[in-house]
Tab-separated table of C-alpha atoms and ligand atoms in Angstrom:
chain	number	residue	atom	x	y	z
A	1	MET	CA	0.000	0.000	0.000
A	2	THR	CA	1.437	3.406	-0.896
A	3	LYS	CA	1.434	6.141	1.710
A	4	ALA	CA	-0.326	9.478	1.530
A	5	LEU	CA	2.835	11.550	1.019
A	6	THR	CA	4.782	9.108	-1.157
A	7	GLY	CA	6.744	11.131	-3.687
A	8	VAL	CA	7.082	14.207	-1.477
A	9	ARG	CA	10.684	14.961	-0.556
A	10	ILE	CA	11.483	17.069	2.483
A	11	LEU	CA	14.730	18.932	3.096
A	12	ASP	CA	14.692	18.736	6.864
A	13	PHE	CA	16.745	21.472	8.476
A	14	THR	CA	15.050	21.055	11.833
A	15	HIS	CA	16.504	20.478	15.260
A	16	VAL	CA	15.475	19.997	18.898
A	17	GLN	CA	11.703	19.344	19.142
A	18	SER	CA	9.288	21.622	17.288
A	19	GLY	CA	10.578	21.134	13.736
A	20	PRO	CA	11.449	17.437	14.159
A	21	THR	CA	7.898	16.746	15.400
A	22	CYS	CA	6.595	18.175	12.130
A	23	THR	CA	8.972	16.324	9.813
A	24	GLN	CA	8.525	13.048	11.718
A	25	LEU	CA	4.780	13.259	11.072
A	26	LEU	CA	5.385	13.900	7.377
A	27	ALA	CA	7.771	10.936	7.293
A	28	TRP	CA	5.138	8.724	8.916
A	29	PHE	CA	2.748	9.725	6.158
A	30	GLY	CA	5.313	8.572	3.606
A	31	ALA	CA	7.416	11.624	2.739
A	32	ASP	CA	11.128	11.070	2.102
A	33	VAL	CA	12.627	13.208	4.861
A	34	ILE	CA	16.308	14.042	4.502
A	35	LYS	CA	17.611	15.526	7.722
A	36	VAL	CA	20.579	17.845	7.185
A	37	GLU	CA	22.870	17.977	10.214
A	38	ARG	CA	26.062	19.733	11.129
A	39	PRO	CA	29.042	17.420	10.552
A	40	GLY	CA	30.412	15.824	13.689
A	41	VAL	CA	27.732	17.374	15.916
A	42	GLY	CA	24.330	16.828	14.424
A	43	ASP	CA	21.081	17.809	16.051
A	44	ILE	CA	22.073	18.963	19.528
A	45	THR	CA	19.521	16.621	21.096
A	46	ARG	CA	21.541	13.576	19.983
A	47	GLY	CA	23.820	14.332	22.907
A	48	GLN	CA	21.327	15.803	25.369
A	49	LEU	CA	19.756	13.793	28.220
A	50	GLN	CA	21.782	10.756	27.178
A	51	ASP	CA	20.797	7.741	29.275
A	52	ILE	CA	23.453	5.515	27.637
A	53	PRO	CA	26.904	7.067	27.074
A	54	ASN	CA	27.656	7.974	23.441
A	55	VAL	CA	24.346	6.627	22.167
A	56	ASP	CA	21.774	8.909	20.524
A	57	SER	CA	19.443	10.076	23.287
A	58	LEU	CA	15.811	9.088	23.540
A	59	TYR	CA	15.068	12.767	23.020
A	60	PHE	CA	16.564	12.482	19.533
A	61	THR	CA	15.447	8.978	18.614
A	62	MET	CA	11.828	9.595	19.610
A	63	LEU	CA	11.546	12.666	17.355
A	64	ASN	CA	13.434	11.524	14.285
A	65	HIS	CA	11.969	8.216	13.198
A	66	ASN	CA	11.612	7.295	9.518
A	67	LYS	CA	14.137	9.931	8.391
A	68	ARG	CA	17.466	9.802	6.573
A	69	SER	CA	20.418	11.784	7.900
A	70	ILE	CA	23.118	13.532	5.951
A	71	THR	CA	25.871	15.715	7.335
A	72	LEU	CA	26.608	18.940	5.531
A	73	ASP	CA	28.487	22.094	6.459
A	74	THR	CA	26.297	24.709	4.840
A	75	LYS	CA	28.871	27.414	5.517
A	76	ASN	CA	31.424	25.629	3.303
A	77	ALA	CA	31.409	26.613	-0.413
A	78	LYS	CA	31.023	23.041	-1.621
A	79	GLY	CA	28.418	22.520	1.091
A	80	LYS	CA	26.425	25.407	-0.364
A	81	GLU	CA	26.555	23.737	-3.788
A	82	VAL	CA	25.171	20.539	-2.282
A	83	LEU	CA	22.481	22.506	-0.466
A	84	THR	CA	21.521	24.198	-3.743
A	85	ALA	CA	21.212	20.785	-5.386
A	86	LEU	CA	19.050	19.610	-2.491
A	87	ILE	CA	16.780	22.642	-2.835
A	88	LYS	CA	16.337	21.766	-6.527
A	89	SER	CA	15.455	18.165	-5.665
A	90	CYS	CA	13.084	18.663	-2.736
A	91	ASP	CA	9.486	19.831	-2.470
A	92	VAL	CA	9.622	21.349	0.992
A	93	LEU	CA	12.322	22.867	3.176
A	94	VAL	CA	11.444	22.784	6.874
A	95	GLU	CA	13.506	24.708	9.394
A	96	ASN	CA	13.321	25.961	12.942
A	97	PHE	CA	16.570	27.863	13.164
A	98	GLY	CA	16.856	30.994	15.228
A	99	PRO	CA	15.642	34.154	13.455
A	100	GLY	CA	17.788	35.166	10.475
A	101	VAL	CA	19.902	31.994	10.351
A	102	LEU	CA	18.783	30.938	6.863
A	103	ASP	CA	19.513	34.452	5.540
A	104	ARG	CA	22.969	34.445	7.135
A	105	MET	CA	23.600	31.049	5.577
A	106	GLY	CA	23.050	32.748	2.213
A	107	PHE	CA	19.664	31.173	1.501
A	108	PRO	CA	16.940	33.785	2.012
A	109	TRP	CA	13.436	33.027	0.705
A	110	GLU	CA	14.025	34.985	-2.537
A	111	LYS	CA	17.113	32.915	-3.357
A	112	ILE	CA	15.385	29.623	-2.570
A	113	GLN	CA	12.507	30.677	-4.801
A	114	SER	CA	14.864	31.503	-7.645
A	115	ILE	CA	16.505	28.078	-7.296
A	116	ASN	CA	13.191	26.210	-7.079
A	117	PRO	CA	9.979	28.240	-7.500
A	118	LYS	CA	7.909	25.201	-6.504
A	119	MET	CA	9.596	24.848	-3.139
A	120	ILE	CA	7.577	25.345	0.025
A	121	VAL	CA	9.642	26.855	2.835
A	122	ALA	CA	8.192	26.103	6.245
A	123	SER	CA	9.481	27.656	9.442
A	124	VAL	CA	8.849	27.529	13.151
A	125	LYS	CA	9.856	30.691	14.961
A	126	GLY	CA	9.281	31.725	18.558
A	127	PHE	CA	7.283	34.822	17.654
A	128	GLY	CA	5.643	36.262	14.586
A	129	PRO	CA	6.440	39.772	13.295
A	130	GLY	CA	6.497	42.277	16.158
A	131	PRO	CA	8.641	43.323	19.088
A	132	TYR	CA	9.959	39.821	19.863
A	133	GLN	CA	10.545	38.526	16.318
A	134	GLU	CA	14.310	38.315	16.802
A	135	CYS	CA	14.096	36.250	20.005
A	136	LYS	CA	15.148	32.647	20.360
A	137	VAL	CA	12.499	30.573	22.047
A	138	TYR	CA	12.172	27.236	23.812
A	139	GLU	CA	9.070	25.349	24.939
A	140	ASN	CA	8.400	26.998	28.263
A	141	VAL	CA	8.965	30.492	26.906
A	142	ALA	CA	6.186	29.789	24.416
A	143	GLN	CA	3.920	28.404	27.139
A	144	CYS	CA	4.460	31.580	29.128
A	145	THR	CA	4.038	34.015	26.263
A	146	GLY	CA	1.120	32.181	24.637
A	147	GLY	CA	-1.251	32.344	27.605
A	148	ALA	CA	-0.856	28.792	28.914
A	149	ALA	CA	1.141	29.558	32.056
A	150	SER	CA	-1.016	32.454	33.223
A	151	THR	CA	-4.068	30.191	33.083
A	152	THR	CA	-2.492	27.003	34.474
A	153	GLY	CA	-2.100	26.233	38.172
A	154	PHE	CA	-4.037	27.299	41.223
A	155	ARG	CA	-5.327	30.795	41.859
A	156	ASP	CA	-3.201	31.248	44.958
A	157	GLY	CA	-0.056	29.745	43.414
A	158	VAL	CA	2.503	30.740	40.801
A	159	PRO	CA	1.812	30.273	37.075
A	160	LEU	CA	2.637	26.741	35.947
A	161	VAL	CA	4.003	25.175	32.788
A	162	THR	CA	2.463	21.909	31.640
A	163	GLY	CA	4.228	18.680	30.718
A	164	ALA	CA	2.393	18.572	27.398
A	165	GLN	CA	4.793	20.168	24.911
A	166	ILE	CA	2.247	22.495	23.418
A	167	GLY	CA	4.883	25.033	22.381
A	168	ASP	CA	7.224	22.671	20.575
A	169	SER	CA	5.236	19.624	19.498
A	170	GLY	CA	2.048	21.699	19.288
A	171	THR	CA	3.637	24.162	16.878
A	172	GLY	CA	5.202	21.307	14.914
A	173	LEU	CA	1.692	19.960	14.391
A	174	HIS	CA	0.455	23.342	13.240
A	175	LEU	CA	3.356	23.584	10.798
A	176	ALA	CA	2.667	20.121	9.383
A	177	LEU	CA	-0.886	21.156	8.563
A	178	GLY	CA	0.438	24.323	6.914
A	179	ILE	CA	2.808	22.261	4.774
A	180	VAL	CA	0.254	19.790	3.477
A	181	THR	CA	-2.128	22.691	2.830
A	182	ALA	CA	0.554	24.471	0.794
A	183	LEU	CA	1.310	21.239	-1.064
A	184	PHE	CA	-2.383	20.987	-1.904
A	185	GLN	CA	-2.537	24.589	-3.122
A	186	ARG	CA	0.589	23.971	-5.209
A	187	THR	CA	-1.296	21.366	-7.203
A	188	VAL	CA	-3.444	24.262	-8.451
A	189	THR	CA	-1.001	27.194	-8.577
A	190	GLY	CA	2.187	25.298	-9.383
A	191	ARG	CA	3.986	27.628	-6.972
A	192	GLY	CA	5.645	27.202	-3.626
A	193	GLN	CA	4.995	29.539	-0.730
A	194	ARG	CA	6.201	30.314	2.763
A	195	VAL	CA	4.553	28.641	5.710
A	196	THR	CA	5.253	30.063	9.144
A	197	ALA	CA	4.055	28.919	12.539
A	198	ALA	CA	5.082	30.991	15.531
A	199	MET	CA	5.197	29.168	18.851
A	200	GLN	CA	3.424	31.975	20.713
A	201	ASP	CA	0.593	31.823	18.159
A	202	GLY	CA	0.379	28.037	18.348
A	203	VAL	CA	0.104	28.078	22.133
A	204	LEU	CA	-2.489	30.845	22.035
A	205	ASN	CA	-4.496	28.817	19.536
A	206	LEU	CA	-4.473	25.928	22.011
A	207	CYS	CA	-5.517	28.360	24.776
A	208	ARG	CA	-8.433	29.642	22.732
A	209	VAL	CA	-10.982	28.852	25.472
A	210	LYS	CA	-9.091	31.057	27.902
A	211	LEU	CA	-9.348	34.010	25.533
A	212	ARG	CA	-13.050	33.159	25.380
A	213	ASP	CA	-13.201	33.474	29.163
A	214	GLN	CA	-11.235	36.723	29.078
A	215	GLN	CA	-14.066	38.265	27.079
A	216	ARG	CA	-16.807	36.645	29.156
A	217	LEU	CA	-15.326	38.374	32.205
A	218	ALA	CA	-16.592	41.696	30.845
A	219	HIS	CA	-20.137	40.430	31.390
A	220	GLY	CA	-19.798	39.045	34.888
A	221	PRO	CA	-17.964	36.423	36.959
A	222	LEU	CA	-17.003	33.065	35.449
A	223	LYS	CA	-19.549	30.938	37.257
A	224	GLU	CA	-17.998	27.635	36.136
A	225	TYR	CA	-14.788	28.460	38.034
A	226	SER	CA	-14.811	27.297	41.662
A	227	GLN	CA	-13.637	30.740	42.727
A	228	PHE	CA	-17.183	31.935	41.978
A	229	GLY	CA	-18.694	29.611	44.590
A	230	GLU	CA	-15.959	30.595	47.034
A	231	GLY	CA	-17.107	34.206	46.770
A	232	ILE	CA	-13.709	35.426	45.584
A	233	ALA	CA	-13.868	38.369	43.211
A	234	PHE	CA	-12.450	38.032	39.718
A	235	GLY	CA	-9.701	40.344	38.537
A	236	ASP	CA	-9.365	41.751	35.049
A	237	ALA	CA	-7.731	38.694	33.460
A	238	THR	CA	-8.696	35.016	33.081
A	239	PRO	CA	-7.523	33.441	36.339
A	240	ARG	CA	-5.852	30.107	37.003
A	241	ALA	CA	-8.589	27.605	37.684
A	242	GLY	CA	-6.786	24.625	39.199
A	243	ASN	CA	-8.454	21.486	37.913
A	244	ASP	CA	-11.820	23.054	37.194
A	245	SER	CA	-12.943	22.210	33.696
A	246	GLY	CA	-14.084	25.804	33.451
A	247	GLY	CA	-16.346	24.737	30.596
A	248	GLY	CA	-20.039	24.062	30.310
A	249	GLN	CA	-19.746	20.728	32.113
A	250	PRO	CA	-18.030	21.246	35.485
A	251	GLY	CA	-15.302	18.706	36.274
A	252	ARG	CA	-12.581	18.122	38.851
A	253	ILE	CA	-9.747	15.757	39.729
A	254	LEU	CA	-10.827	13.659	42.701
A	255	LYS	CA	-8.994	11.272	45.019
A	256	CYS	CA	-9.460	7.547	44.620
A	257	LYS	CA	-8.620	4.613	46.868
A	258	GLY	CA	-4.876	4.560	47.527
A	259	TRP	CA	-4.268	8.280	46.991
A	260	GLU	CA	-2.291	8.471	50.257
A	261	THR	CA	0.593	6.502	48.743
A	262	ASP	CA	0.000	6.534	44.972
A	263	PRO	CA	0.547	9.970	43.407
A	264	ASN	CA	-1.708	9.019	40.498
A	265	ALA	CA	-4.664	7.487	42.361
A	266	TYR	CA	-7.063	10.130	41.058
A	267	ILE	CA	-9.839	10.381	38.514
A	268	TYR	CA	-11.202	13.268	36.471
A	269	PHE	CA	-14.923	13.398	37.060
A	270	ILE	CA	-17.306	15.425	34.887
A	271	THR	CA	-20.764	16.321	36.151
A	272	GLN	CA	-22.311	16.352	32.710
A	273	ALA	CA	-25.837	17.730	33.004
A	274	PRO	CA	-27.686	15.000	31.042
A	275	VAL	CA	-26.395	12.306	33.426
A	276	TRP	CA	-26.795	14.274	36.660
A	277	GLU	CA	-29.539	12.022	37.987
A	278	LYS	CA	-27.367	8.947	37.440
A	279	ILE	CA	-24.519	10.660	39.279
A	280	CYS	CA	-26.840	11.315	42.240
A	281	ASP	CA	-27.803	7.635	42.344
A	282	VAL	CA	-24.211	6.389	42.032
A	283	ILE	CA	-22.894	8.544	44.872
A	284	GLY	CA	-25.900	7.876	47.111
A	285	GLU	CA	-27.571	11.301	46.991
A	286	PRO	CA	-30.895	10.562	45.254
A	287	GLY	CA	-32.425	13.555	47.022
A	288	TRP	CA	-30.240	15.887	44.951
A	289	LYS	CA	-32.187	14.936	41.839
A	290	THR	CA	-35.111	17.083	42.905
A	291	HIS	CA	-33.599	19.426	45.505
A	292	ALA	CA	-33.728	23.054	44.324
A	293	ASP	CA	-30.044	23.604	45.250
A	294	TYR	CA	-28.767	20.723	43.106
A	295	ALA	CA	-31.305	19.691	40.470
A	296	LYS	CA	-30.449	22.295	37.804
A	297	PRO	CA	-26.956	23.107	36.438
A	298	ALA	CA	-27.224	26.821	37.263
A	299	ALA	CA	-28.141	26.026	40.880
A	300	ARG	CA	-25.103	23.786	41.209
A	301	LEU	CA	-22.525	26.343	40.027
A	302	PRO	CA	-22.165	28.196	43.356
A	303	ARG	CA	-21.849	24.807	45.135
A	304	LEU	CA	-19.175	23.079	43.077
A	305	ASN	CA	-16.790	22.629	46.016
A	306	GLU	CA	-19.484	21.007	48.146
A	307	ILE	CA	-20.710	18.820	45.281
A	308	PHE	CA	-17.259	17.594	44.308
A	309	ALA	CA	-16.347	16.972	47.962
A	310	ARG	CA	-19.377	14.694	48.192
A	311	ILE	CA	-18.533	12.901	44.940
A	312	GLU	CA	-14.972	12.467	46.211
A	313	GLN	CA	-16.270	10.686	49.319
A	314	TRP	CA	-17.553	8.110	46.833
A	315	THR	CA	-14.502	7.979	44.522
A	316	MET	CA	-12.243	7.465	47.564
A	317	THR	CA	-13.952	4.137	48.169
A	318	LYS	CA	-12.933	2.869	44.718
A	319	THR	CA	-9.690	2.514	42.794
A	320	LYS	CA	-9.540	4.787	39.758
A	321	PHE	CA	-10.165	1.802	37.484
A	322	GLU	CA	-13.115	0.534	39.565
A	323	ALA	CA	-14.610	4.029	39.515
A	324	MET	CA	-14.088	4.238	35.737
A	325	ASP	CA	-15.840	0.899	35.196
A	326	ILE	CA	-18.835	1.861	37.334
A	327	LEU	CA	-19.186	5.369	35.886
A	328	ASN	CA	-18.837	4.188	32.293
A	329	GLU	CA	-21.834	1.919	32.761
A	330	PHE	CA	-23.892	5.039	33.368
A	331	ASP	CA	-22.248	7.083	30.583
A	332	ILE	CA	-20.757	9.425	33.159
A	333	PRO	CA	-17.657	10.992	31.529
A	334	CYS	CA	-14.530	10.374	33.583
A	335	GLY	CA	-10.886	9.432	33.158
A	336	PRO	CA	-8.307	7.896	35.472
A	337	ILE	CA	-5.062	9.827	35.918
A	338	LEU	CA	-2.696	7.485	34.071
A	339	SER	CA	0.999	7.481	34.859
A	340	MET	CA	3.601	7.197	32.101
A	341	LYS	CA	4.325	3.705	33.447
A	342	GLU	CA	0.696	2.704	32.983
A	343	LEU	CA	0.616	4.183	29.481
A	344	ALA	CA	3.838	2.409	28.530
A	345	GLU	CA	2.291	-0.894	29.591
A	346	ASP	CA	-1.167	-0.290	28.054
A	347	GLN	CA	-1.840	-3.104	25.618
A	348	SER	CA	-4.559	-1.286	23.660
A	349	LEU	CA	-2.157	1.563	22.850
A	350	ARG	CA	0.374	-1.030	21.707
A	351	ALA	CA	-2.273	-2.676	19.528
A	352	THR	CA	-3.095	0.556	17.685
A	353	GLY	CA	0.538	1.539	17.206
A	354	THR	CA	0.251	4.626	19.382
A	355	VAL	CA	2.915	3.123	21.640
A	356	VAL	CA	5.535	1.221	19.666
A	357	GLU	CA	8.697	-0.693	20.450
A	358	VAL	CA	11.573	0.282	18.188
A	359	ASP	CA	14.927	-1.446	17.779
A	360	HIS	CA	18.037	0.717	17.489
A	361	PRO	CA	21.438	-0.707	16.545
A	362	ARG	CA	23.228	1.068	19.378
A	363	ARG	CA	20.646	1.377	22.136
A	364	GLY	CA	18.577	-1.769	21.587
A	365	LYS	CA	14.828	-1.749	22.108
A	366	TYR	CA	12.979	1.318	23.379
A	367	LEU	CA	9.422	2.602	23.473
A	368	SER	CA	8.155	5.530	21.488
A	369	VAL	CA	4.906	7.230	20.643
A	370	GLY	CA	3.876	6.216	17.145
A	371	ASN	CA	1.700	8.216	14.787
A	372	PRO	CA	-1.354	9.382	16.743
A	373	ILE	CA	-3.163	10.218	13.492
A	374	LYS	CA	-4.537	7.123	11.778
A	375	LEU	CA	-5.212	7.033	8.038
A	376	SER	CA	-7.007	3.939	6.761
A	377	ASP	CA	-5.107	3.972	3.439
A	378	SER	CA	-1.712	5.122	4.695
A	379	PRO	CA	-0.237	2.842	7.356
A	380	SER	CA	2.405	4.324	9.656
A	381	ASP	CA	5.161	1.896	10.428
A	382	VAL	CA	7.799	3.359	12.721
A	383	THR	CA	11.423	2.813	11.719
A	384	ARG	CA	14.403	3.807	13.839
A	385	SER	CA	16.040	7.213	13.721
A	386	PRO	CA	19.160	7.516	11.562
A	387	LEU	CA	22.705	7.605	12.887
A	388	LEU	CA	24.468	10.888	12.241
A	389	GLY	CA	25.287	11.076	8.536
A	390	GLU	CA	24.166	7.509	7.944
A	391	HIS	CA	22.740	8.353	4.523
A	392	THR	CA	25.140	11.034	3.306
A	393	ASP	CA	26.650	9.097	0.416
A	394	GLU	CA	23.336	7.423	-0.422
A	395	VAL	CA	21.584	10.801	-0.789
A	396	LEU	CA	24.444	12.356	-2.774
A	397	ARG	CA	24.355	9.411	-5.158
A	398	ASP	CA	20.689	8.412	-5.397
A	399	VAL	CA	18.881	11.708	-4.845
A	400	LEU	CA	21.347	14.214	-6.275
A	401	GLY	CA	22.860	11.918	-8.896
A	402	PHE	CA	26.500	12.707	-8.063
A	403	SER	CA	29.148	10.346	-9.414
A	404	ASP	CA	31.665	8.575	-7.152
A	405	HIS	CA	34.260	11.068	-8.330
A	406	GLN	CA	32.058	14.057	-7.406
A	407	ILE	CA	31.233	12.499	-4.038
A	408	ALA	CA	34.934	12.038	-3.330
A	409	GLU	CA	35.505	15.708	-4.227
A	410	ILE	CA	32.787	16.812	-1.840
A	411	HIS	CA	34.333	14.728	0.919
A	412	ASP	CA	37.749	16.214	0.216
A	413	SER	CA	36.327	19.748	0.437
A	414	GLY	CA	35.499	19.190	4.098
A	415	ALA	CA	31.804	19.954	3.477
A	416	LEU	CA	30.804	16.649	5.015
A	417	ALA	CA	33.626	16.817	7.543
A	418	ALA	CA	33.008	13.656	9.533
A	419	PRO	CA	35.191	10.796	8.247
A	420	ARG	CA	33.348	8.636	5.726
A	421	LYS	CA	33.855	5.423	7.658
A	422	GLU	CA	32.233	6.776	10.788
A	423	ALA	CA	29.397	8.330	8.836
A	424	VAL	CA	28.283	5.115	7.189
A	425	GLU	CA	29.274	2.721	9.963
B	501	LIG	N1	26.121	23.765	8.741
B	501	LIG	C1	26.651	24.909	9.207
B	501	LIG	N2	26.083	25.685	10.133
B	501	LIG	C2	24.891	25.267	10.620
B	501	LIG	C3	24.266	24.090	10.190
B	501	LIG	C4	24.928	23.319	9.204
B	501	LIG	N3	24.423	22.172	8.749
B	501	LIG	N4	23.109	23.948	10.867
B	501	LIG	C5	23.012	24.991	11.697
B	501	LIG	N5	24.086	25.801	11.553
B	501	LIG	C6	24.376	27.044	12.252
B	501	LIG	C7	23.463	28.143	11.813
B	501	LIG	O1	23.861	28.654	10.563
B	501	LIG	C8	23.610	29.137	12.964
B	501	LIG	O2	24.748	29.920	12.753
B	501	LIG	P1	24.719	31.543	12.853
B	501	LIG	O3	24.063	31.872	14.143
B	501	LIG	O4	26.173	31.854	12.794
B	501	LIG	O5	23.965	32.046	11.705
B	501	LIG	C9	23.901	28.245	14.166
B	501	LIG	O6	24.094	26.926	13.630
B	501	LIG	C10	22.899	28.236	15.266
B	501	LIG	O7	21.567	28.135	14.808
B	501	LIG	P2	20.325	28.405	15.807
B	501	LIG	O8	19.094	27.847	15.182
B	501	LIG	O9	20.213	29.855	16.170
B	501	LIG	O10	20.672	27.493	17.067
B	501	LIG	P3	20.789	27.817	18.630
B	501	LIG	O11	21.237	26.553	19.271
B	501	LIG	O12	21.592	29.024	18.902
B	501	LIG	O13	19.283	28.130	19.083
B	501	LIG	C11	16.924	27.649	19.259
B	501	LIG	C12	18.352	27.086	19.279
B	501	LIG	C13	15.966	26.470	19.315
B	501	LIG	C14	16.711	28.542	20.486
B	501	LIG	C15	16.692	28.462	17.948
B	501	LIG	O14	17.003	27.632	16.862
B	501	LIG	C16	15.292	28.981	17.804
B	501	LIG	O15	14.877	29.961	18.439
B	501	LIG	N6	14.525	28.372	16.890
B	501	LIG	C17	13.173	28.837	16.556
B	501	LIG	C18	12.175	28.483	17.602
B	501	LIG	C19	12.155	27.022	17.928
B	501	LIG	O16	11.927	26.185	17.088
B	501	LIG	N7	12.316	26.724	19.210
B	501	LIG	C20	12.041	25.432	19.757
B	501	LIG	C21	13.082	24.471	19.588
B	501	LIG	S1	12.409	22.932	20.094
């Protein structure tokens, strides 16, 4: 079976997390992704957080599956010739360099366009045009500047960053959509275009509901936030709401049996209005079904703390999985707090390929997250990440059509720098 992006060739100039997330997705959908790395060094994450000495880190391997790697010094004259040939041969260039790097390398958008007018140039930057456009940005900076941190955590605590990499991986996802959209438009226009996703913008997009609440504040307190029931006045900005859902169906994280010793013995419980009567029966409060203080959603809003405290009395008598089983029978939306250990061992995630075991020649077997997006006609098998420069000669020969003599010349120029033996080992 062919894959959705078979025939699309990506010049992958990405590093760290945001860009590699994007190109890994494209590779899973079948694109030929050629990762260009600095000779001898490579993507900096190869050497970061190494759990096994001198072996590509999990940080790198888990973000660079299904790609080929070539080393190329793009500041070397011969290296620039190779890069020009790559631009001619690829459909998309993806990069997440610091601002201005591509220009300083001698490859601004105008030049790339003149080399290959069909090329799509896709970039992740920290910020879009404006006062911070020249700034370098990492994940947590984006979380802070995109509205996530100011709305995450508890009202009386400091702003919090979340473990979900919404700045890096989130923006990589946005960029991937921009790329396939531009590829689609190219089928009509025949032209390439620039695709840019700024991390601040990506995070703000994911915090859309908090901008919603910012505007609702102008018309009164946010009644779905527990602070309303606590009688605490709202300020002029969307506050941190702890574990309140803050949406139309109030929810909370509640303790389950074993919470005293297990940091993840909790469940998220949603008091969805259509199943309120079932909730009352399950927790042993049938009187709440008709009581004026509890029967209607609006009446419950000022009493969320009391209501969830009562529900928690019930959840504390069950493990999170027992509670899930019971609540699911009544269609009451809930979800156990799953640890990474539990997710790693989850057999249904293994069966769908969302958690995969990958074999790497130097590290052995490890777990990774496979393609979370499933296409019925484009299977996503996960193959290991490349060693640094593993495919340099292969790409020079098979993609760019260089002869052995030309390849030897390029090696001699120092543009590939790392010794050939090591690169193809
Ligand atoms: N050959 C020669 N030089 C290369 C090269 C290659 N193959 N690949 C990269 N370089 C050089 C660049 O030309 C640049 O040199 P210059 O500054 O002299 O022009 C240099 O490497 C550093 O590039 P830069 O991207 O700025 O790396 P950094 O380590 O200083 O910064 C980030 C890292 C992530 C902060 C920065 O890239 C960034 O802000 N990116 C955009 C936002 C982003 O994606 N952030 C999230 C990362 S997960």
